[in-house]
Structures are given as structure tokens and as C-alpha cells.
CSV table of C-alpha atoms in Angstrom, one decimal:
chain,number,residue,atom,x,y,z
A,175,MET,CA,101.1,70.5,107.1
A,176,ILE,CA,100.0,72.7,110.0
A,177,LEU,CA,103.7,73.4,110.8
A,178,LEU,CA,104.3,74.4,107.3
A,179,ILE,CA,101.4,76.8,107.4
A,180,LEU,CA,102.6,78.3,110.7
A,181,LEU,CA,106.1,78.8,109.4
A,182,LEU,CA,104.8,80.3,106.2
A,183,GLY,CA,102.9,82.8,108.2
A,184,LEU,CA,106.0,83.7,110.2
A,185,GLY,CA,108.1,84.2,107.1
A,186,VAL,CA,105.5,86.4,105.5
A,187,GLY,CA,105.2,88.4,108.7
A,188,VAL,CA,108.9,89.2,108.7
A,189,LEU,CA,108.4,90.8,105.3
A,190,VAL,CA,105.4,92.7,106.5
A,191,GLY,CA,107.4,94.4,109.3
A,192,LEU,CA,110.5,94.8,107.2
A,193,LEU,CA,108.8,96.4,104.2
A,194,GLY,CA,105.7,97.9,105.6
A,195,ILE,CA,103.4,96.0,103.3
A,196,GLY,CA,100.4,93.8,104.0
A,197,GLY,CA,102.0,90.6,102.9
A,198,GLY,CA,99.2,89.5,100.5
A,199,VAL,CA,101.6,89.9,97.6
A,200,VAL,CA,103.7,87.0,99.0
A,201,LEU,CA,100.8,85.1,100.7
A,202,VAL,CA,98.8,84.6,97.5
A,203,PRO,CA,101.6,83.0,95.4
A,204,ALA,CA,102.7,81.0,98.5
A,205,MET,CA,99.3,79.6,99.0
A,206,VAL,CA,98.9,78.8,95.2
A,207,TYR,CA,102.2,77.0,94.9
A,208,LEU,CA,102.9,75.6,98.4
A,209,LEU,CA,99.4,74.8,99.5
A,210,ARG,CA,98.1,74.1,96.0
A,211,MET,CA,95.1,76.5,96.3
A,212,ASP,CA,93.3,77.8,93.3
A,213,GLN,CA,93.9,81.5,92.5
A,214,HIS,CA,90.5,82.8,93.7
A,215,LEU,CA,90.6,80.9,96.9
A,216,ALA,CA,94.1,82.1,97.7
A,217,GLN,CA,93.1,85.7,97.1
A,218,GLY,CA,90.0,85.5,99.3
A,219,THR,CA,92.0,83.7,102.0
A,220,SER,CA,94.6,86.4,101.9
A,221,LEU,CA,92.0,89.1,102.4
A,222,LEU,CA,90.7,87.1,105.4
A,223,ILE,CA,94.2,87.1,106.9
A,224,LEU,CA,94.5,90.9,106.4
A,225,LEU,CA,91.2,91.7,108.2
A,226,PRO,CA,92.7,91.6,111.8
A,227,PRO,CA,95.5,94.2,112.4
A,228,VAL,CA,98.3,91.8,111.7
A,229,GLY,CA,100.7,94.7,111.2
A,230,LEU,CA,99.9,96.3,114.6
A,231,GLY,CA,103.1,95.1,116.4
A,232,ALA,CA,105.2,96.2,113.5
A,233,LEU,CA,103.5,99.6,113.4
A,234,LEU,CA,104.4,100.1,117.1
A,235,GLY,CA,108.1,99.6,116.1
A,236,TYR,CA,107.9,102.3,113.5
A,237,TRP,CA,105.9,104.5,115.9
A,238,LYS,CA,108.6,104.5,118.5
A,239,HIS,CA,111.0,105.9,115.9
A,240,SER,CA,108.3,108.5,114.7
A,241,GLN,CA,108.4,107.1,111.2
A,242,VAL,CA,104.6,107.4,110.8
A,243,ASP,CA,102.4,110.0,109.1
A,244,VAL,CA,99.1,109.3,110.7
A,245,ARG,CA,97.1,111.7,108.6
A,246,ALA,CA,98.3,110.3,105.3
A,247,GLY,CA,97.8,106.8,106.7
A,248,ILE,CA,94.2,107.4,107.5
A,249,ILE,CA,93.6,108.9,104.0
A,250,CYS,CA,95.2,105.8,102.5
A,251,ALA,CA,93.0,103.5,104.6
A,252,ILE,CA,89.8,105.2,103.3
A,253,GLY,CA,91.1,105.0,99.7
A,254,ILE,CA,91.9,101.3,100.0
A,255,LEU,CA,88.5,100.5,101.6
A,256,VAL,CA,86.7,102.3,98.8
A,257,GLY,CA,88.7,100.9,96.0
A,258,GLY,CA,88.7,97.3,97.2
A,259,TYR,CA,85.1,96.6,96.4
A,260,PRO,CA,85.2,97.4,92.7
A,261,GLY,CA,88.4,95.5,92.5
A,262,SER,CA,86.8,92.4,93.9
A,263,LEU,CA,83.9,92.8,91.4
A,264,ILE,CA,86.3,92.7,88.6
A,265,ALA,CA,88.2,89.7,90.0
A,266,ILE,CA,85.5,87.3,90.9
A,267,PRO,CA,84.0,86.6,87.5
A,268,LEU,CA,87.4,86.3,85.8
A,269,SER,CA,88.6,82.8,84.8
A,270,PRO,CA,91.2,81.5,87.3
A,271,ARG,CA,93.7,81.3,84.4
A,272,HIS,CA,93.5,84.9,83.5
A,273,LEU,CA,93.4,86.0,87.1
A,274,LYS,CA,96.6,84.1,87.7
A,275,GLY,CA,98.2,85.6,84.7
A,276,LEU,CA,97.2,89.1,85.6
A,277,PHE,CA,98.5,88.6,89.1
A,278,GLY,CA,101.8,87.7,87.6
A,279,CYS,CA,101.9,90.9,85.6
A,280,PHE,CA,100.9,92.8,88.7
A,281,LEU,CA,103.9,91.3,90.6
A,282,MET,CA,106.2,92.3,87.8
A,283,LEU,CA,104.9,95.9,88.0
A,284,THR,CA,105.3,96.1,91.8
A,285,ALA,CA,108.8,94.7,91.5
A,286,VAL,CA,109.7,97.5,89.2
A,287,LEU,CA,108.2,100.1,91.5
A,288,LEU,CA,109.9,98.7,94.5
A,289,TRP,CA,113.3,98.5,92.8
A,290,ARG,CA,113.3,102.2,91.9
A,291,LYS,CA,115.5,104.4,94.1
A,292,ARG,CA,114.2,107.2,96.2
A,293,GLN,CA,114.4,110.4,94.2
A,294,PRO,CA,117.2,112.6,95.6
A,295,GLN,CA,115.5,115.1,97.7
A,296,LYS,CA,113.3,116.5,95.0
A,297,VAL,CA,110.4,118.2,96.7
A,298,PRO,CA,107.4,118.2,94.4
A,299,THR,CA,105.9,121.6,93.5
A,300,SER,CA,102.5,120.6,95.0
A,301,GLY,CA,102.6,120.0,98.7
A,302,GLN,CA,105.3,119.6,101.3
A,303,SER,CA,107.6,116.7,102.0
A,304,GLY,CA,106.6,113.9,104.3
A,305,GLU,CA,108.9,115.1,107.0
A,306,ALA,CA,107.2,118.5,107.2
A,307,ALA,CA,103.7,117.2,107.6
A,308,SER,CA,104.2,115.4,110.9
A,309,GLY,CA,101.5,113.2,112.4
B,252,MET,CA,96.7,124.8,103.9
B,253,ALA,CA,95.7,124.6,100.2
B,254,GLU,CA,98.9,122.8,99.5
B,255,ASN,CA,98.1,120.2,102.2
B,256,THR,CA,94.7,119.7,100.8
B,257,ALA,CA,96.1,119.1,97.4
B,258,ARG,CA,98.6,116.6,98.8
B,259,ASP,CA,95.8,114.8,100.7
B,260,ALA,CA,93.7,114.6,97.6
B,261,GLY,CA,96.6,113.1,95.7
B,262,ILE,CA,97.2,110.6,98.4
B,263,LEU,CA,93.5,109.6,98.4
B,264,VAL,CA,93.5,109.0,94.6
B,265,VAL,CA,96.7,106.9,94.9
B,266,ALA,CA,95.1,105.0,97.8
B,267,CYS,CA,92.0,104.3,95.7
B,268,VAL,CA,94.1,102.8,93.0
B,269,SER,CA,95.9,100.6,95.6
B,270,GLY,CA,92.5,99.6,96.9
B,271,MET,CA,91.4,98.5,93.4
B,272,ALA,CA,94.5,96.3,93.3
B,273,SER,CA,93.7,95.1,96.7
B,274,GLY,CA,90.3,93.8,95.7
B,275,LEU,CA,91.5,92.5,92.4
B,276,PHE,CA,94.4,90.5,93.7
B,277,GLY,CA,93.5,89.8,97.3
B,278,ILE,CA,96.4,91.8,98.8
B,279,GLY,CA,96.7,94.5,101.4
B,280,GLY,CA,97.7,97.3,99.0
B,281,GLY,CA,100.7,98.3,100.9
B,282,VAL,CA,103.0,97.0,98.2
B,283,LEU,CA,101.7,99.7,95.9
B,284,LEU,CA,101.3,102.4,98.6
B,285,VAL,CA,104.9,102.3,99.8
B,286,PRO,CA,106.5,103.0,96.4
B,287,PHE,CA,103.8,105.6,95.5
B,288,LEU,CA,104.4,107.5,98.8
B,289,VAL,CA,108.1,107.5,98.2
B,290,LEU,CA,108.1,108.3,94.5
B,291,LEU,CA,105.2,110.7,94.2
B,292,PHE,CA,105.0,112.3,97.6
B,293,ALA,CA,108.7,112.4,98.6
B,294,PHE,CA,108.2,110.3,101.7
B,295,GLU,CA,111.4,109.0,103.3
B,296,GLN,CA,111.5,105.1,102.9
B,297,HIS,CA,111.0,104.2,106.6
B,298,ARG,CA,108.2,106.8,107.0
B,299,ALA,CA,106.4,105.5,103.9
B,300,GLN,CA,106.5,102.0,105.4
B,301,GLY,CA,105.3,103.1,108.8
B,302,THR,CA,102.5,105.1,107.2
B,303,SER,CA,101.5,102.1,105.0
B,304,LEU,CA,101.2,100.0,108.2
B,305,VAL,CA,98.7,102.6,109.6
B,306,ALA,CA,96.6,102.1,106.5
B,307,LEU,CA,96.6,98.3,107.1
B,308,ILE,CA,95.3,98.4,110.7
B,309,PRO,CA,91.6,98.9,110.0
B,310,PRO,CA,90.0,96.1,108.0
B,311,THR,CA,90.3,98.0,104.7
B,312,GLY,CA,89.9,94.8,102.7
B,313,LEU,CA,86.5,94.1,104.3
B,314,LEU,CA,84.3,95.0,101.3
B,315,ALA,CA,86.5,93.1,98.9
B,316,PHE,CA,86.6,90.2,101.4
B,317,LEU,CA,82.8,90.0,101.5
B,318,GLY,CA,82.7,89.7,97.8
B,319,TYR,CA,85.1,86.7,97.8
B,320,ALA,CA,83.3,85.1,100.8
B,321,LYS,CA,80.0,85.3,99.1
B,322,ALA,CA,81.5,83.5,96.1
B,323,GLY,CA,82.9,80.8,98.4
B,324,TYR,CA,86.5,81.8,97.8
B,325,VAL,CA,87.8,81.7,101.4
B,326,SER,CA,89.6,78.9,103.2
B,327,TRP,CA,88.9,79.7,106.8
B,328,ARG,CA,91.1,77.0,108.3
B,329,ILE,CA,94.3,78.0,106.5
B,330,GLY,CA,93.6,81.7,106.9
B,331,LEU,CA,93.2,81.4,110.6
B,332,LEU,CA,96.3,79.3,110.9
B,333,LEU,CA,98.4,81.9,109.0
B,334,ILE,CA,97.3,84.9,111.1
B,335,PRO,CA,99.4,84.3,114.3
B,336,GLY,CA,102.6,83.7,112.3
B,337,VAL,CA,102.1,86.9,110.2
B,338,PHE,CA,101.5,88.9,113.4
B,339,ALA,CA,104.6,87.6,115.2
B,340,GLY,CA,106.8,87.8,112.1
B,341,ALA,CA,105.8,91.4,111.5
B,342,ILE,CA,107.2,92.4,114.9
B,343,LEU,CA,110.4,90.7,114.1
B,344,GLY,CA,110.6,92.3,110.7
B,345,ALA,CA,110.0,95.8,112.1
B,346,ALA,CA,112.8,95.3,114.6
B,347,VAL,CA,115.2,94.3,111.9
B,348,ALA,CA,114.1,97.1,109.6
B,349,LYS,CA,115.2,99.7,112.1
B,350,LYS,CA,118.7,98.4,111.9
B,351,LEU,CA,118.9,98.0,108.2
B,352,HIS,CA,119.5,100.3,105.4
B,353,PRO,CA,116.6,98.9,103.6
B,354,ARG,CA,117.4,99.6,99.9
B,355,ARG,CA,119.5,96.5,99.3
B,356,MET,CA,116.9,94.4,101.1
B,357,ARG,CA,114.1,96.0,99.1
B,358,GLN,CA,115.9,95.2,95.8
B,359,VAL,CA,116.3,91.6,96.8
B,360,PHE,CA,112.6,91.4,97.5
B,361,ALA,CA,111.8,93.2,94.3
B,362,ALA,CA,113.9,90.7,92.3
B,363,ALA,CA,112.2,87.8,94.0
B,364,ILE,CA,108.7,89.2,93.3
B,365,PHE,CA,109.6,89.8,89.7
B,366,VAL,CA,110.7,86.2,89.2
B,367,LEU,CA,107.5,85.1,90.9
B,368,GLY,CA,105.5,87.3,88.6
B,369,VAL,CA,107.1,85.9,85.5
B,370,TRP,CA,106.5,82.4,86.8
B,371,GLN,CA,102.8,83.1,87.5
B,372,ALA,CA,102.2,84.7,84.1
B,373,LEU,CA,104.0,81.9,82.3
B,374,SER,CA,102.2,79.1,84.1
B,375,ALA,CA,98.9,80.8,83.4
B,376,TRP,CA,99.3,81.7,79.8
B,377,GLY,CA,102.4,79.9,78.5
B,378,GLY,CA,101.7,76.3,77.6
């Protein structure tokens, strides 16, 4: 059991580094299906795992190749911190069944977003491209 | 300067939305941030991923986490066991990402996530 958990962490970690995501989107279903957790417990545990800087080592890899916009990153961190609390207020009173179903819909939405190709060098009218605003 | 401010404000709004999802679904939020940065703010893919990792370094989920902890929805033992693996795996993944043209990889991941999503929704509401 412990070995399974350690390996699960390693597998999720590879995705974290590879895709630049937190990993919760994989951790939560993995804990629900492989470790038989209930949906709320899996989500709370996922948030616990994401408290320490689990992506730090991966970030250094991107940093060395100057693939980081620090300014945008800090703004994103503030936004996530602020948005997280109201999100949890919505989730906690929901029935586990509906929360699980909503999570499924959310996964489908993120899949569609991830699948979409990068727009071919179309610089939006407002603001500069990511490359121009270096960190 | 004004253009930069508008861009920053836009990124802040998008990040708040990702934060809502983070609290609602117990995730980091990067899975939304990365596509948003690429699609809405014309970030190059690798750069969006590196930037998302910056946003995940501080404990941004702290407020949401406290909500879950108060309600008793945290398994400390399993959570603490998962942390070292995620940390080590992430370094490995970042090393591989540099060598990969990540679009194919991302699409495989997206397909897997989609199937997982359908499964979750069906097992909750179907039957």
C-alpha cells in the first residue's frame, strides 16, 4: 500500500514537471479510484500535497532555459490564493455525489482547453506577447 | 506601460478564476492557468508551463486547504506520503519536457483527462 502511494506520487510528479501543472487534477481521481477515498477527502488531501513547493525542482529546470515569466507568475499566485477560498466555500457543503460529477465535467473542460493548439503567432491587441515581457 | 497594466489585470482575473477552481476541486490551478496563458495571452507553451510553476511555489491553496481541514476532509498520512514522490517526479518531468515537443504529449494527457472526466461524471450521476 505504502509502495503504491509512493509510486503514485512519482507518476503524478512527472506530469507536474512535464506539463507545468500542480498535479491535483490527476491526484484527486487517483486517490478516489486507487485509494478509495471519498471525493471531499481526496480534494482536501490534494490541497495538502500542494502546500509545500512540490514543483520547485521542476521550476529550476524551466528557469535554466529562461522559460519563466516571474511577473506574470506572481500575479497568478495572488489570483489563485484569493480565488481559492470562495471555491472551497462552494465545495464543502456540496453532496459528494454532485461534487464528483462536477469534477468530472471540470476534467472534460480542461481536456478541451489542453487539447487546443497554440494560436499561430497572433499577438492580441491588448498587451505584448509573453516573450517581450521578460522576467 | 498602460498595455502592461492591462495585461497584468487580465492575468489577475484569469488567475482568480483558476483559484476558484482550485478551491472547488482541490487542485493547484495550473491545469487552467497554462492553457489560459497560451490561448489568451499568447504565451509560448514552455513559457506558460514555467510561469505556472512559479505560481505554484507559494502555498496558494492555503485558504482553500484550511476550509477543507476544518471540515475534516484531509488525510494527513496519505498526503505526506505522496509529497516526496511528486517532488522527485516533477524534476524528472521537467528534464523530459525540455527535450520534447510537448504538443503530442499534451494531447495524450488531454485525452486521458477527458476519459477520466466522463468516467467521474457517469459514476456520480449515471446509475
